[in-house]
mmCIF file with all atom_site columns, C-alpha atoms in Angstrom:
data_model
loop_
_atom_site.group_PDB
_atom_site.id
_atom_site.type_symbol
_atom_site.label_atom_id
_atom_site.label_alt_id
_atom_site.label_comp_id
_atom_site.label_asym_id
_atom_site.label_entity_id
_atom_site.label_seq_id
_atom_site.pdbx_PDB_ins_code
_atom_site.Cartn_x
_atom_site.Cartn_y
_atom_site.Cartn_z
_atom_site.occupancy
_atom_site.B_iso_or_equiv
_atom_site.pdbx_formal_charge
_atom_site.auth_seq_id
_atom_site.auth_comp_id
_atom_site.auth_asym_id
_atom_site.auth_atom_id
_atom_site.pdbx_PDB_model_num
ATOM 1   C CA . UNK A 1 1   ? -10.661 48.626 -14.134 1.00 79.00 ? 6   UNK A CA 1
ATOM 2   C CA . UNK A 1 2   ? -12.018 52.026 -13.756 1.00 78.00 ? 7   UNK A CA 1
ATOM 3   C CA . UNK A 1 3   ? -15.248 50.749 -15.545 1.00 79.00 ? 8   UNK A CA 1
ATOM 4   C CA . UNK A 1 4   ? -15.546 47.800 -13.376 1.00 79.00 ? 9   UNK A CA 1
ATOM 5   C CA . UNK A 1 5   ? -15.167 50.357 -10.486 1.00 78.00 ? 10  UNK A CA 1
ATOM 6   C CA . UNK A 1 6   ? -17.909 52.514 -11.906 1.00 73.00 ? 11  UNK A CA 1
ATOM 7   C CA . UNK A 1 7   ? -20.367 49.577 -12.239 1.00 76.00 ? 12  UNK A CA 1
ATOM 8   C CA . UNK A 1 8   ? -19.718 48.363 -8.829  1.00 80.00 ? 13  UNK A CA 1
ATOM 9   C CA . UNK A 1 9   ? -20.147 52.051 -7.271  1.00 80.00 ? 14  UNK A CA 1
ATOM 10  C CA . UNK A 1 10  ? -22.982 53.316 -9.527  1.00 79.00 ? 15  UNK A CA 1
ATOM 11  C CA . UNK A 1 11  ? -24.623 50.127 -10.839 1.00 81.00 ? 16  UNK A CA 1
ATOM 12  C CA . UNK A 1 12  ? -25.823 49.404 -14.425 1.00 81.00 ? 17  UNK A CA 1
ATOM 13  C CA . UNK A 1 13  ? -27.884 51.973 -15.966 1.00 81.00 ? 18  UNK A CA 1
ATOM 14  C CA . UNK A 1 14  ? -27.696 53.097 -19.615 1.00 81.00 ? 19  UNK A CA 1
ATOM 15  C CA . UNK A 1 15  ? -28.671 56.847 -18.784 1.00 84.00 ? 20  UNK A CA 1
ATOM 16  C CA . UNK A 1 16  ? -25.254 56.865 -16.913 1.00 80.00 ? 21  UNK A CA 1
ATOM 17  C CA . UNK A 1 17  ? -22.839 55.689 -19.663 1.00 82.00 ? 22  UNK A CA 1
ATOM 18  C CA . UNK A 1 18  ? -22.011 59.365 -20.775 1.00 85.00 ? 23  UNK A CA 1
ATOM 19  C CA . UNK A 1 19  ? -20.964 60.494 -17.255 1.00 85.00 ? 24  UNK A CA 1
ATOM 20  C CA . UNK A 1 20  ? -19.283 57.032 -16.893 1.00 83.00 ? 25  UNK A CA 1
ATOM 21  C CA . UNK A 1 21  ? -17.275 57.565 -20.166 1.00 87.00 ? 26  UNK A CA 1
ATOM 22  C CA . UNK A 1 22  ? -16.218 61.040 -18.949 1.00 89.00 ? 27  UNK A CA 1
ATOM 23  C CA . UNK A 1 23  ? -15.188 59.736 -15.515 1.00 86.00 ? 28  UNK A CA 1
ATOM 24  C CA . UNK A 1 24  ? -13.419 57.022 -16.756 1.00 85.00 ? 29  UNK A CA 1
ATOM 25  C CA . UNK A 1 25  ? -11.579 59.056 -19.340 1.00 90.00 ? 30  UNK A CA 1
ATOM 26  C CA . UNK A 1 26  ? -10.593 61.544 -16.486 1.00 89.00 ? 31  UNK A CA 1
ATOM 27  C CA . UNK A 1 27  ? -9.419  58.889 -14.374 1.00 85.00 ? 32  UNK A CA 1
ATOM 28  C CA . UNK A 1 28  ? -7.271  57.359 -16.746 1.00 84.00 ? 33  UNK A CA 1
ATOM 29  C CA . UNK A 1 29  ? -5.773  60.465 -17.830 1.00 85.00 ? 34  UNK A CA 1
ATOM 30  C CA . UNK A 1 30  ? -5.075  61.387 -14.462 1.00 85.00 ? 35  UNK A CA 1
ATOM 31  C CA . UNK A 1 31  ? -3.742  57.856 -13.577 1.00 79.00 ? 36  UNK A CA 1
ATOM 32  C CA . UNK A 1 32  ? -1.278  58.166 -16.580 1.00 76.00 ? 37  UNK A CA 1
ATOM 33  C CA . UNK A 1 33  ? -0.115  61.611 -15.654 1.00 75.00 ? 38  UNK A CA 1
ATOM 34  C CA . UNK A 1 34  ? 0.269   61.666 -12.121 1.00 76.00 ? 39  UNK A CA 1
ATOM 35  C CA . UNK A 1 35  ? 1.731   58.357 -11.274 1.00 68.00 ? 40  UNK A CA 1
ATOM 36  C CA . UNK A 1 36  ? 5.558   58.236 -11.454 1.00 63.00 ? 41  UNK A CA 1
ATOM 37  C CA . UNK A 1 37  ? 6.512   56.003 -14.311 1.00 62.00 ? 42  UNK A CA 1
ATOM 38  C CA . UNK A 1 38  ? 8.100   52.747 -13.376 1.00 62.00 ? 43  UNK A CA 1
ATOM 39  C CA . UNK A 1 39  ? 10.396  50.272 -15.101 1.00 63.00 ? 44  UNK A CA 1
ATOM 40  C CA . UNK A 1 40  ? 8.932   47.362 -12.811 1.00 61.00 ? 45  UNK A CA 1
ATOM 41  C CA . UNK A 1 41  ? 7.803   44.176 -14.718 1.00 67.00 ? 46  UNK A CA 1
ATOM 42  C CA . UNK A 1 42  ? 4.621   42.803 -13.529 1.00 70.00 ? 47  UNK A CA 1
ATOM 43  C CA . UNK A 1 43  ? 4.481   38.871 -13.349 1.00 74.00 ? 48  UNK A CA 1
ATOM 44  C CA . UNK A 1 44  ? 1.520   37.254 -13.442 1.00 82.00 ? 49  UNK A CA 1
ATOM 45  C CA . UNK A 1 45  ? 2.817   34.173 -11.752 1.00 85.00 ? 50  UNK A CA 1
ATOM 46  C CA . UNK A 1 46  ? 4.504   36.176 -9.032  1.00 82.00 ? 51  UNK A CA 1
ATOM 47  C CA . UNK A 1 47  ? 1.334   38.042 -8.382  1.00 83.00 ? 52  UNK A CA 1
ATOM 48  C CA . UNK A 1 48  ? -0.649  34.624 -8.344  1.00 88.00 ? 53  UNK A CA 1
ATOM 49  C CA . UNK A 1 49  ? 2.010   33.422 -5.551  1.00 85.00 ? 54  UNK A CA 1
ATOM 50  C CA . UNK A 1 50  ? 1.570   36.626 -3.602  1.00 82.00 ? 55  UNK A CA 1
ATOM 51  C CA . UNK A 1 51  ? -1.947  36.259 -3.603  1.00 87.00 ? 56  UNK A CA 1
ATOM 52  C CA . UNK A 1 52  ? -1.770  32.465 -2.696  1.00 89.00 ? 57  UNK A CA 1
ATOM 53  C CA . UNK A 1 53  ? 0.981   33.314 0.360   1.00 83.00 ? 58  UNK A CA 1
ATOM 54  C CA . UNK A 1 54  ? -1.450  35.865 1.675   1.00 82.00 ? 59  UNK A CA 1
ATOM 55  C CA . UNK A 1 55  ? -4.475  33.591 1.672   1.00 87.00 ? 60  UNK A CA 1
ATOM 56  C CA . UNK A 1 56  ? -2.545  30.811 3.307   1.00 85.00 ? 61  UNK A CA 1
ATOM 57  C CA . UNK A 1 57  ? -1.035  33.010 5.848   1.00 79.00 ? 62  UNK A CA 1
ATOM 58  C CA . UNK A 1 58  ? -4.588  34.764 6.613   1.00 81.00 ? 63  UNK A CA 1
ATOM 59  C CA . UNK A 1 59  ? -6.076  31.156 7.084   1.00 86.00 ? 64  UNK A CA 1
ATOM 60  C CA . UNK A 1 60  ? -3.378  30.043 9.292   1.00 82.00 ? 65  UNK A CA 1
ATOM 61  C CA . UNK A 1 61  ? -3.110  33.161 11.228  1.00 79.00 ? 66  UNK A CA 1
ATOM 62  C CA . UNK A 1 62  ? -6.761  33.467 11.601  1.00 81.00 ? 67  UNK A CA 1
ATOM 63  C CA . UNK A 1 63  ? -7.059  30.066 12.871  1.00 85.00 ? 68  UNK A CA 1
ATOM 64  C CA . UNK A 1 64  ? -4.527  30.774 15.359  1.00 78.00 ? 69  UNK A CA 1
ATOM 65  C CA . UNK A 1 65  ? -6.219  33.862 16.460  1.00 79.00 ? 70  UNK A CA 1
ATOM 66  C CA . UNK A 1 66  ? -9.574  32.101 16.864  1.00 83.00 ? 71  UNK A CA 1
ATOM 67  C CA . UNK A 1 67  ? -7.926  29.216 18.613  1.00 83.00 ? 72  UNK A CA 1
ATOM 68  C CA . UNK A 1 68  ? -6.387  31.674 21.119  1.00 77.00 ? 73  UNK A CA 1
ATOM 69  C CA . UNK A 1 69  ? -9.683  33.476 21.505  1.00 78.00 ? 74  UNK A CA 1
ATOM 70  C CA . UNK A 1 70  ? -11.687 30.348 22.196  1.00 85.00 ? 75  UNK A CA 1
ATOM 71  C CA . UNK A 1 71  ? -9.188  28.501 24.522  1.00 83.00 ? 76  UNK A CA 1
ATOM 72  C CA . UNK A 1 72  ? -7.828  30.919 27.355  1.00 76.00 ? 77  UNK A CA 1
ATOM 73  C CA . UNK A 1 73  ? -5.396  28.205 28.277  1.00 81.00 ? 78  UNK A CA 1
ATOM 74  C CA . UNK A 1 74  ? -3.251  29.165 25.113  1.00 76.00 ? 79  UNK A CA 1
ATOM 75  C CA . UNK A 1 75  ? -0.749  31.461 26.172  1.00 75.00 ? 80  UNK A CA 1
ATOM 76  C CA . UNK A 1 76  ? -0.653  35.060 24.614  1.00 81.00 ? 81  UNK A CA 1
ATOM 77  C CA . UNK A 1 77  ? 2.943   36.584 24.503  1.00 87.00 ? 82  UNK A CA 1
ATOM 78  C CA . UNK A 1 78  ? 2.021   40.161 23.039  1.00 90.00 ? 83  UNK A CA 1
ATOM 79  C CA . UNK A 1 79  ? 4.547   42.484 22.521  1.00 94.00 ? 84  UNK A CA 1
ATOM 80  C CA . UNK A 1 80  ? 6.380   44.528 19.516  1.00 96.00 ? 85  UNK A CA 1
ATOM 81  C CA . UNK A 1 81  ? 8.938   43.367 17.146  1.00 95.00 ? 86  UNK A CA 1
ATOM 82  C CA . UNK A 1 82  ? 10.713  45.561 14.543  1.00 96.00 ? 87  UNK A CA 1
ATOM 83  C CA . UNK A 1 83  ? 10.987  44.480 11.083  1.00 96.00 ? 88  UNK A CA 1
ATOM 84  C CA . UNK A 1 84  ? 13.955  46.090 8.645   1.00 95.00 ? 89  UNK A CA 1
ATOM 85  C CA . UNK A 1 85  ? 12.097  46.407 5.276   1.00 94.00 ? 90  UNK A CA 1
ATOM 86  C CA . UNK A 1 86  ? 14.105  46.699 2.099   1.00 92.00 ? 91  UNK A CA 1
ATOM 87  C CA . UNK A 1 87  ? 11.611  48.594 0.573   1.00 92.00 ? 92  UNK A CA 1
ATOM 88  C CA . UNK A 1 88  ? 11.984  52.373 0.131   1.00 87.00 ? 93  UNK A CA 1
ATOM 89  C CA . UNK A 1 89  ? 9.970   54.793 2.496   1.00 88.00 ? 94  UNK A CA 1
ATOM 90  C CA . UNK A 1 90  ? 6.789   55.917 0.895   1.00 87.00 ? 95  UNK A CA 1
ATOM 91  C CA . UNK A 1 91  ? 4.401   54.215 -1.526  1.00 85.00 ? 96  UNK A CA 1
ATOM 92  C CA . UNK A 1 92  ? 6.251   50.790 -1.634  1.00 89.00 ? 97  UNK A CA 1
ATOM 93  C CA . UNK A 1 93  ? 6.572   50.639 2.135   1.00 92.00 ? 98  UNK A CA 1
ATOM 94  C CA . UNK A 1 94  ? 2.893   51.677 2.329   1.00 91.00 ? 99  UNK A CA 1
ATOM 95  C CA . UNK A 1 95  ? 1.590   49.090 0.345   1.00 89.00 ? 100 UNK A CA 1
ATOM 96  C CA . UNK A 1 96  ? 3.717   46.420 2.138   1.00 92.00 ? 101 UNK A CA 1
ATOM 97  C CA . UNK A 1 97  ? 2.285   47.652 5.717   1.00 93.00 ? 102 UNK A CA 1
ATOM 98  C CA . UNK A 1 98  ? -1.121  47.790 4.070   1.00 88.00 ? 103 UNK A CA 1
ATOM 99  C CA . UNK A 1 99  ? -0.979  44.132 3.026   1.00 87.00 ? 104 UNK A CA 1
ATOM 100 C CA . UNK A 1 100 ? 0.618   42.808 6.285   1.00 88.00 ? 105 UNK A CA 1
ATOM 101 C CA . UNK A 1 101 ? -1.932  44.682 8.357   1.00 85.00 ? 106 UNK A CA 1
ATOM 102 C CA . UNK A 1 102 ? -4.701  42.530 6.910   1.00 80.00 ? 107 UNK A CA 1
ATOM 103 C CA . UNK A 1 103 ? -2.882  39.406 8.459   1.00 80.00 ? 108 UNK A CA 1
ATOM 104 C CA . UNK A 1 104 ? -4.393  38.355 11.878  1.00 78.00 ? 109 UNK A CA 1
ATOM 105 C CA . UNK A 1 105 ? -2.036  38.560 14.591  1.00 81.00 ? 110 UNK A CA 1
ATOM 106 C CA . UNK A 1 106 ? 0.181   41.374 13.560  1.00 87.00 ? 111 UNK A CA 1
ATOM 107 C CA . UNK A 1 107 ? -0.475  44.995 13.337  1.00 92.00 ? 112 UNK A CA 1
ATOM 108 C CA . UNK A 1 108 ? 1.947   47.828 11.972  1.00 94.00 ? 113 UNK A CA 1
ATOM 109 C CA . UNK A 1 109 ? 2.270   50.214 14.854  1.00 94.00 ? 114 UNK A CA 1
ATOM 110 C CA . UNK A 1 110 ? 4.882   52.526 13.514  1.00 92.00 ? 115 UNK A CA 1
ATOM 111 C CA . UNK A 1 111 ? 8.383   53.176 12.651  1.00 92.00 ? 116 UNK A CA 1
ATOM 112 C CA . UNK A 1 112 ? 11.478  53.363 14.673  1.00 91.00 ? 117 UNK A CA 1
ATOM 113 C CA . UNK A 1 113 ? 15.127  53.937 13.408  1.00 90.00 ? 118 UNK A CA 1
ATOM 114 C CA . UNK A 1 114 ? 13.844  53.033 9.939   1.00 89.00 ? 119 UNK A CA 1
ATOM 115 C CA . UNK A 1 115 ? 12.374  49.960 10.852  1.00 94.00 ? 120 UNK A CA 1
ATOM 116 C CA . UNK A 1 116 ? 8.678   48.941 10.851  1.00 96.00 ? 121 UNK A CA 1
ATOM 117 C CA . UNK A 1 117 ? 7.180   48.192 14.258  1.00 96.00 ? 122 UNK A CA 1
ATOM 118 C CA . UNK A 1 118 ? 4.643   45.509 14.623  1.00 96.00 ? 123 UNK A CA 1
ATOM 119 C CA . UNK A 1 119 ? 2.389   44.831 17.557  1.00 95.00 ? 124 UNK A CA 1
ATOM 120 C CA . UNK A 1 120 ? 1.996   41.007 17.604  1.00 90.00 ? 125 UNK A CA 1
ATOM 121 C CA . UNK A 1 121 ? -0.146  38.758 19.883  1.00 85.00 ? 126 UNK A CA 1
ATOM 122 C CA . UNK A 1 122 ? 2.790   36.289 20.247  1.00 85.00 ? 127 UNK A CA 1
ATOM 123 C CA . UNK A 1 123 ? 6.188   37.466 19.840  1.00 89.00 ? 128 UNK A CA 1
ATOM 124 C CA . UNK A 1 124 ? 7.512   33.948 20.081  1.00 88.00 ? 129 UNK A CA 1
ATOM 125 C CA . UNK A 1 125 ? 5.792   33.209 16.538  1.00 85.00 ? 130 UNK A CA 1
ATOM 126 C CA . UNK A 1 126 ? 8.290   33.747 13.442  1.00 88.00 ? 131 UNK A CA 1
ATOM 127 C CA . UNK A 1 127 ? 6.607   37.057 12.661  1.00 89.00 ? 132 UNK A CA 1
ATOM 128 C CA . UNK A 1 128 ? 9.819   38.510 11.144  1.00 92.00 ? 133 UNK A CA 1
ATOM 129 C CA . UNK A 1 129 ? 10.380  35.424 8.931   1.00 91.00 ? 134 UNK A CA 1
ATOM 130 C CA . UNK A 1 130 ? 6.708   35.577 7.747   1.00 88.00 ? 135 UNK A CA 1
ATOM 131 C CA . UNK A 1 131 ? 7.025   39.317 7.163   1.00 92.00 ? 136 UNK A CA 1
ATOM 132 C CA . UNK A 1 132 ? 10.305  38.743 5.021   1.00 93.00 ? 137 UNK A CA 1
ATOM 133 C CA . UNK A 1 133 ? 8.423   36.065 2.865   1.00 89.00 ? 138 UNK A CA 1
ATOM 134 C CA . UNK A 1 134 ? 5.601   38.495 2.334   1.00 89.00 ? 139 UNK A CA 1
ATOM 135 C CA . UNK A 1 135 ? 7.979   41.266 1.360   1.00 92.00 ? 140 UNK A CA 1
ATOM 136 C CA . UNK A 1 136 ? 9.923   39.029 -1.227  1.00 90.00 ? 141 UNK A CA 1
ATOM 137 C CA . UNK A 1 137 ? 6.700   37.844 -2.842  1.00 88.00 ? 142 UNK A CA 1
ATOM 138 C CA . UNK A 1 138 ? 5.444   41.484 -2.927  1.00 88.00 ? 143 UNK A CA 1
ATOM 139 C CA . UNK A 1 139 ? 8.711   42.625 -4.582  1.00 88.00 ? 144 UNK A CA 1
ATOM 140 C CA . UNK A 1 140 ? 8.608   39.670 -6.983  1.00 86.00 ? 145 UNK A CA 1
ATOM 141 C CA . UNK A 1 141 ? 4.902   40.597 -7.815  1.00 85.00 ? 146 UNK A CA 1
ATOM 142 C CA . UNK A 1 142 ? 4.894   44.232 -8.113  1.00 81.00 ? 147 UNK A CA 1
ATOM 143 C CA . UNK A 1 143 ? 8.447   45.960 -7.847  1.00 79.00 ? 148 UNK A CA 1
ATOM 144 C CA . UNK A 1 144 ? 10.460  43.526 -9.826  1.00 71.00 ? 149 UNK A CA 1
ATOM 145 C CA . UNK A 1 145 ? 12.586  46.458 -11.210 1.00 56.00 ? 150 UNK A CA 1
#
């Protein structure tokens, strides 16, 4: 993965191979020594499900946002909803909010009483249900410990 990242950032040049090897070795060593060990088992099937769910929600929500932008008669009911995440605060909750921030129509806006606050274009939509489905898919894909 670090080699692919190097190729994307620096391009392909034979003269850069020694520097690439040193950078990849340093990044791998740092990754292995600084990340806390995890007993989580990654599931390829669950990761594929998470990707498909994310793509589905992105397309549906994107079409909804585009429809609302192009048709001024469609009502907007903006507001805030809170979501009681079961993920521990810190890295896992940050991954979840980052994932859900990419979905059109909802934006994580903070935290209140241990719950994540989301700003939504339409609070009448099943936002909390969709967030629960995303969280379950994320847990099954990455945090199945």
